[in-house]
Every structure is written in C-alpha cells, then in structure tokens.
Tab-separated table of C-alpha atoms in Angstrom:
chain	number	residue	atom	x	y	z
A	23	MET	CA	-0.021	-14.640	-23.446
A	24	GLN	CA	-0.950	-13.043	-19.709
A	25	ARG	CA	-3.529	-14.516	-18.064
A	26	TYR	CA	-7.169	-14.101	-16.123
A	27	PHE	CA	-9.167	-14.123	-13.330
A	28	VAL	CA	-12.517	-14.180	-13.868
A	29	THR	CA	-15.597	-13.858	-12.764
A	30	SER	CA	-19.448	-15.637	-13.989
A	31	ASN	CA	-23.468	-14.173	-14.045
A	32	ASN	CA	-25.453	-15.682	-15.864
A	33	ASN	CA	-22.965	-17.055	-18.195
A	34	GLU	CA	-21.739	-13.550	-19.035
A	35	ILE	CA	-17.968	-13.493	-18.044
A	36	ILE	CA	-16.680	-10.480	-15.912
A	37	PHE	CA	-13.276	-9.002	-16.166
A	38	SER	CA	-12.490	-6.588	-13.062
A	39	THR	CA	-11.955	-2.277	-13.125
A	40	ASP	CA	-8.288	-2.690	-13.901
A	41	ASP	CA	-7.634	-6.299	-15.375
A	42	ILE	CA	-8.850	-4.356	-19.002
A	43	PHE	CA	-7.088	-1.232	-18.160
A	44	HIS	CA	-4.347	-3.191	-18.144
A	45	ILE	CA	-5.578	-5.027	-21.509
A	46	SER	CA	-6.677	-2.290	-23.300
A	47	VAL	CA	-4.811	0.196	-22.094
A	48	VAL	CA	-1.542	-1.551	-21.028
A	49	MET	CA	-1.522	-4.556	-22.899
A	50	ARG	CA	-2.876	-1.869	-25.833
A	51	ASN	CA	-4.378	-5.110	-26.914
A	52	LYS	CA	-6.962	-5.374	-29.857
A	53	ILE	CA	-10.249	-7.184	-31.150
A	54	ASN	CA	-9.641	-10.567	-31.514
A	55	ASP	CA	-6.653	-10.703	-29.789
A	56	LEU	CA	-5.952	-13.669	-27.365
A	57	ILE	CA	-6.390	-14.098	-23.616
A	58	GLU	CA	-6.263	-16.298	-21.053
A	59	ILE	CA	-8.896	-16.769	-18.622
A	60	VAL	CA	-9.079	-18.613	-15.186
A	61	LEU	CA	-13.937	-19.649	-14.403
A	62	ASP	CA	-14.291	-21.308	-11.151
A	63	SER	CA	-10.638	-23.207	-11.602
A	64	ASN	CA	-10.245	-24.080	-15.110
A	65	VAL	CA	-8.112	-21.650	-17.758
A	66	TYR	CA	-9.848	-21.388	-20.640
A	67	LEU	CA	-8.365	-19.251	-24.348
A	68	ALA	CA	-10.810	-16.573	-24.983
A	69	LYS	CA	-10.569	-13.860	-27.952
A	70	ILE	CA	-11.498	-10.353	-27.263
A	71	ILE	CA	-14.589	-9.283	-29.558
A	72	SER	CA	-15.962	-6.170	-27.542
A	73	PHE	CA	-14.211	-2.909	-25.865
A	74	LYS	CA	-16.545	-1.137	-24.659
A	75	PRO	CA	-18.759	-3.397	-22.685
A	76	PHE	CA	-15.497	-5.315	-22.286
A	77	LYS	CA	-16.349	-8.601	-23.746
A	78	VAL	CA	-15.095	-12.262	-24.719
A	79	GLU	CA	-15.767	-15.566	-26.273
A	80	ILE	CA	-14.401	-18.827	-25.306
A	81	VAL	CA	-11.739	-20.979	-28.130
A	82	SER	CA	-11.413	-23.552	-26.113
A	83	LYS	CA	-9.717	-24.905	-23.268
A	84	ILE	CA	-7.643	-25.302	-22.103
A	85	GLU	CA	-5.553	-28.389	-20.282
A	86	GLU	CA	-2.869	-27.963	-18.004
A	87	ASN	CA	-1.360	-28.187	-14.064
A	88	HIS	CA	1.512	-26.036	-12.112
A	89	GLU	CA	-0.812	-26.921	-8.941
A	90	LEU	CA	1.403	-28.828	-6.281
A	91	ASN	CA	0.177	-32.951	-4.917
A	92	GLY	CA	-0.965	-31.940	-1.650
A	93	PHE	CA	-1.367	-28.767	0.430
A	94	ILE	CA	1.229	-25.928	1.918
A	95	ARG	CA	-0.838	-23.297	4.198
A	96	LEU	CA	1.610	-20.533	5.633
A	97	ILE	CA	2.194	-18.875	8.225
A	98	LEU	CA	4.069	-16.043	8.823
A	99	CYS	CA	4.160	-14.056	11.769
A	100	SER	CA	4.154	-10.422	10.762
A	101	LEU	CA	7.029	-8.717	9.343
A	102	ARG	CA	7.660	-4.800	9.048
A	103	GLY	CA	7.227	-2.868	6.555
A	104	ASP	CA	6.522	-4.532	2.619
A	105	LYS	CA	7.699	-7.755	3.648
A	106	ASN	CA	4.323	-9.380	4.876
A	107	GLU	CA	3.922	-8.244	0.873
A	108	PHE	CA	6.752	-10.210	-0.721
A	109	VAL	CA	6.811	-13.407	1.192
A	110	ILE	CA	2.944	-13.610	0.353
A	111	GLN	CA	4.154	-12.763	-3.285
A	112	LYS	CA	6.759	-16.030	-3.743
A	113	ALA	CA	4.674	-17.843	-1.783
A	114	VAL	CA	2.499	-17.069	-3.725
A	115	GLU	CA	4.558	-17.922	-6.723
A	116	LEU	CA	5.994	-21.015	-4.519
A	117	GLY	CA	2.616	-22.790	-4.117
A	118	VAL	CA	1.599	-22.495	-1.421
A	119	LYS	CA	-2.952	-22.345	-1.146
A	120	GLU	CA	-3.277	-20.909	1.485
A	121	ILE	CA	-1.675	-18.498	3.665
A	122	ILE	CA	-2.236	-16.248	7.272
A	123	ILE	CA	0.025	-13.514	8.977
A	124	VAL	CA	-0.268	-13.597	12.274
A	125	GLU	CA	-0.258	-11.096	14.886
A	126	SER	CA	2.812	-12.613	16.966
A	127	THR	CA	4.746	-11.368	20.662
A	128	ARG	CA	7.015	-9.934	19.427
A	129	SER	CA	6.356	-8.076	15.479
A	130	VAL	CA	7.467	-4.955	15.330
A	131	SER	CA	4.308	-4.558	13.127
A	132	LYS	CA	0.810	-4.506	15.380
A	133	ILE	CA	-1.959	-6.213	12.151
A	134	LEU	CA	-5.227	-7.508	13.467
A	135	ASP	CA	-6.708	-3.313	13.985
A	136	LYS	CA	-5.383	-2.758	10.412
A	137	LYS	CA	-6.685	-6.029	9.186
A	138	ASP	CA	-9.384	-5.946	6.043
A	139	SER	CA	-7.128	-2.698	4.555
A	140	LYS	CA	-4.119	-5.018	5.264
A	141	LEU	CA	-6.203	-8.107	3.048
A	142	VAL	CA	-7.503	-5.512	0.461
A	143	ARG	CA	-4.102	-5.005	-0.252
A	144	TYR	CA	-3.097	-8.559	0.243
A	145	LYS	CA	-6.105	-10.516	-2.056
A	146	LYS	CA	-4.498	-7.507	-4.834
A	147	ILE	CA	-1.135	-8.646	-4.471
A	148	ILE	CA	-1.618	-12.621	-4.879
A	149	LYS	CA	-3.811	-12.313	-7.431
A	150	GLU	CA	-1.542	-11.267	-9.830
A	151	ALA	CA	1.295	-13.893	-8.388
A	152	LYS	CA	-1.411	-15.662	-9.508
A	153	GLU	CA	-1.103	-14.248	-12.675
A	154	GLN	CA	1.891	-14.622	-13.402
A	155	SER	CA	3.035	-18.175	-12.354
A	156	LYS	CA	-0.027	-19.514	-13.498
A	157	ARG	CA	-1.830	-20.536	-11.330
A	158	THR	CA	-5.438	-22.016	-11.423
A	159	PHE	CA	-6.490	-22.429	-7.898
A	160	ASP	CA	-7.601	-19.790	-5.640
A	161	VAL	CA	-4.610	-18.501	-3.201
A	162	ASN	CA	-6.598	-17.920	0.965
A	163	ILE	CA	-5.562	-15.385	3.032
A	164	ASP	CA	-6.262	-14.618	6.280
A	165	ILE	CA	-5.505	-12.602	9.487
A	166	LEU	CA	-5.195	-13.590	12.974
A	167	SER	CA	-4.098	-13.963	16.616
A	168	PHE	CA	-1.076	-16.642	17.391
A	169	LYS	CA	-3.782	-17.849	19.767
A	170	ASP	CA	-6.010	-18.905	16.400
A	171	ILE	CA	-3.756	-21.063	15.380
A	172	SER	CA	-4.804	-23.962	17.063
A	173	ASN	CA	-8.835	-23.994	14.660
A	174	LEU	CA	-6.283	-24.412	11.422
A	175	LYS	CA	-5.655	-28.836	10.447
A	176	SER	CA	-3.007	-30.538	9.155
A	177	ASP	CA	-1.872	-33.193	7.947
A	178	LEU	CA	2.003	-32.366	9.134
A	179	SER	CA	2.487	-29.158	11.010
A	180	ILE	CA	6.473	-27.550	10.785
A	181	ILE	CA	7.772	-24.740	13.067
A	182	PRO	CA	11.841	-23.551	12.367
A	183	TYR	CA	13.859	-22.778	14.556
A	184	GLU	CA	16.939	-21.616	15.327
A	185	ALA	CA	17.855	-22.456	19.029
A	186	THR	CA	15.941	-26.329	18.210
A	187	ASN	CA	18.845	-29.155	18.169
A	188	GLU	CA	17.497	-31.490	16.026
A	189	SER	CA	19.554	-31.533	12.776
A	190	ILE	CA	19.115	-29.913	10.076
A	191	SER	CA	19.125	-34.591	8.458
A	192	ASN	CA	15.363	-34.915	10.021
A	193	LEU	CA	14.376	-31.813	7.588
A	194	GLY	CA	14.531	-33.916	5.111
A	195	ILE	CA	12.978	-37.037	7.098
A	196	ILE	CA	9.991	-35.155	7.430
A	197	LEU	CA	9.841	-33.259	3.637
A	198	ASN	CA	9.646	-37.031	2.349
A	199	GLU	CA	6.254	-37.160	4.481
A	200	CYS	CA	5.301	-34.401	3.095
A	201	LYS	CA	3.290	-35.398	-1.129
A	202	ASP	CA	-0.355	-34.801	-1.633
A	203	LYS	CA	-0.362	-33.414	3.583
A	204	ILE	CA	-1.375	-31.057	4.211
A	205	VAL	CA	1.170	-29.247	5.730
A	206	ASN	CA	1.380	-26.146	7.930
A	207	VAL	CA	4.614	-23.981	8.439
A	208	ILE	CA	5.161	-21.221	10.486
A	209	ILE	CA	8.055	-18.887	10.071
A	210	GLY	CA	8.117	-16.507	13.182
A	211	PRO	CA	8.894	-13.145	13.582
A	212	GLU	CA	12.345	-10.572	13.517
A	213	GLY	CA	13.076	-11.153	17.181
A	214	GLY	CA	11.934	-14.317	16.364
A	215	PHE	CA	9.266	-16.235	19.074
A	216	THR	CA	8.992	-16.573	22.773
A	217	LYS	CA	9.730	-20.274	24.296
A	218	SER	CA	5.724	-19.679	25.168
A	219	GLU	CA	4.573	-19.914	21.656
A	220	VAL	CA	7.570	-22.797	20.570
A	221	GLU	CA	5.898	-24.326	24.026
A	222	TYR	CA	2.416	-23.391	21.889
A	223	CYS	CA	3.702	-25.045	18.556
A	224	HIS	CA	5.025	-28.216	20.224
A	225	SER	CA	1.380	-29.243	22.138
A	226	LEU	CA	0.009	-28.314	18.791
A	227	ASN	CA	2.348	-31.402	17.451
A	228	TYR	CA	4.449	-29.506	15.546
A	229	LYS	CA	8.084	-30.448	14.549
A	230	GLU	CA	10.836	-28.051	15.261
A	231	VAL	CA	13.147	-28.079	12.142
A	232	SER	CA	16.665	-26.463	12.031
A	233	LEU	CA	17.119	-24.983	8.576
A	234	GLY	CA	20.961	-25.412	8.290
A	235	ARG	CA	23.606	-23.944	10.623
A	236	ARG	CA	23.536	-20.451	9.701
A	237	ILE	CA	20.333	-17.249	11.368
A	238	LEU	CA	18.611	-16.800	8.407
A	239	ARG	CA	16.153	-13.146	7.884
A	240	SER	CA	12.359	-14.103	8.516
A	241	GLU	CA	11.496	-13.743	4.469
A	242	THR	CA	14.608	-15.885	3.899
A	243	ALA	CA	13.126	-18.526	5.595
A	244	SER	CA	10.007	-19.303	4.579
A	245	LEU	CA	11.777	-18.884	1.114
A	246	PHE	CA	13.741	-21.255	2.362
A	247	ILE	CA	10.879	-24.336	3.700
A	248	LEU	CA	8.988	-22.561	1.072
A	249	SER	CA	10.786	-24.216	-2.636
A	250	LEU	CA	11.948	-27.269	-0.089
A	251	LEU	CA	8.451	-28.788	0.552
A	252	SER	CA	7.300	-27.983	-3.023
A	253	TYR	CA	10.912	-29.607	-4.899
A	254	ASN	CA	8.838	-32.590	-2.430
A	255	MET	CA	5.923	-32.133	-4.126
A	256	GLU	CA	6.331	-31.500	-7.283
A	257	THR	CA	8.887	-35.071	-7.679
A	258	LYS	CA	8.458	-37.922	-4.725
C-alpha cells in the first residue's frame, strides 16, 4: 500500500500537491480507497473521502517499526553527476537518519554555491525513498564545507580509507559497538581524501577502517558500509 508523509493544521490533514496528483492520477485511487499516511512519525490507515477538496479520514493507527536501533549520519563528499542523488536514495532505504553533503578538496562537483536548489531536489528524493522503504521518521539533509564536520557530534565516527594500515577484521570489532549509538561515517570523493583531510578527521576522533582489498567507488563504499551498519543495528 502506498505511503505518504503529511502535515496537519487545525486538525486538518494536509497533502502536498504532488501527492494529491500521485494519488488521483498516477495511482487512480477512488473514494473509500485506503492509503497509509505518516503524521508526526506515527503511521495511520486512512480512507479517501473527497477529491475536491482532497480529504481523508483516519481509520486506524498502524503499529510498526522499520527504523534502526541507532542513528547513522552519512557524511558524503560531493560526487559528480547524479551520484549524490543515487547515494542519498539508497542511504534512506538503508535506514540512515541524517545525510550531510560536504565539499571536499577533491570534489569535482562544487556544491556550496548551489546549496538551495540542490537541497530542494535532495529532499524530494528523500521523501520518495522514505515512502518506498516504509520509513516513519524524517531524514535530515544539509550541505556543509568539510571543516564544518567538527560540529557533527557522535558516539562513534569512522572513515573508510583505502590507504589505511588497518585490516578489514578491525571493521567488525568497530561495528559491534554501533547499536543504539550515534554513528558518523564519512565517504570520500572520486579522487579520495587528501592527507590533511584524513588528519583533520583523526583530530575529530574518526577511526580509520578498511573495506577490503579492493578499491571501491565512492557510491559502492557508501552502500557497503551502510549495509554493514544497518545489519549490526538490527540484529545485535
């Protein structure tokens, strides 16, 4: 069943124009059809009672939990083309609670001067991914400069780094610490981190980890480490 994130005003449930179009034109729903809505992080079954104006009434509350036992913050150095959008979509599906896009030294895509327009696009992608993956809580997103990661507090911070001397077995030890924690994970751009950026992360207590013997693309590394974090937060 399709899920929609809504707001309320004076006890009136408010849908976005895009959602109303999707319900009436794309899904071709009819009067008395049921849909799922998320209001203030609670999920409800709602019945369509009118299209002009569009109105629903709540039928029942749905008790469910699709969220992780922990808080993952993905810090992604801006990637070229539509790769940011791809990683954002998949990160939401994997349970990430916050996404920070940063402009690093080797980021080909310079994003700070396009922050406002990019955030509009990214928030739309997040909304659709939340609906698809049955999330109930909001996923925050922002665009910052690299130095501003110092303001992103966490219980555990990790930096996958291809030049690390750590073995991948050390990653398993670190992942066992992540349940019910706030975890920062920072992913470098296509050209990798500079030495000074790695040292800066060290100064903020980021732990270096290896993702194996192969050199992964940034988007692959993102999905790899997020999948491991998601698994550990759900099963431990």
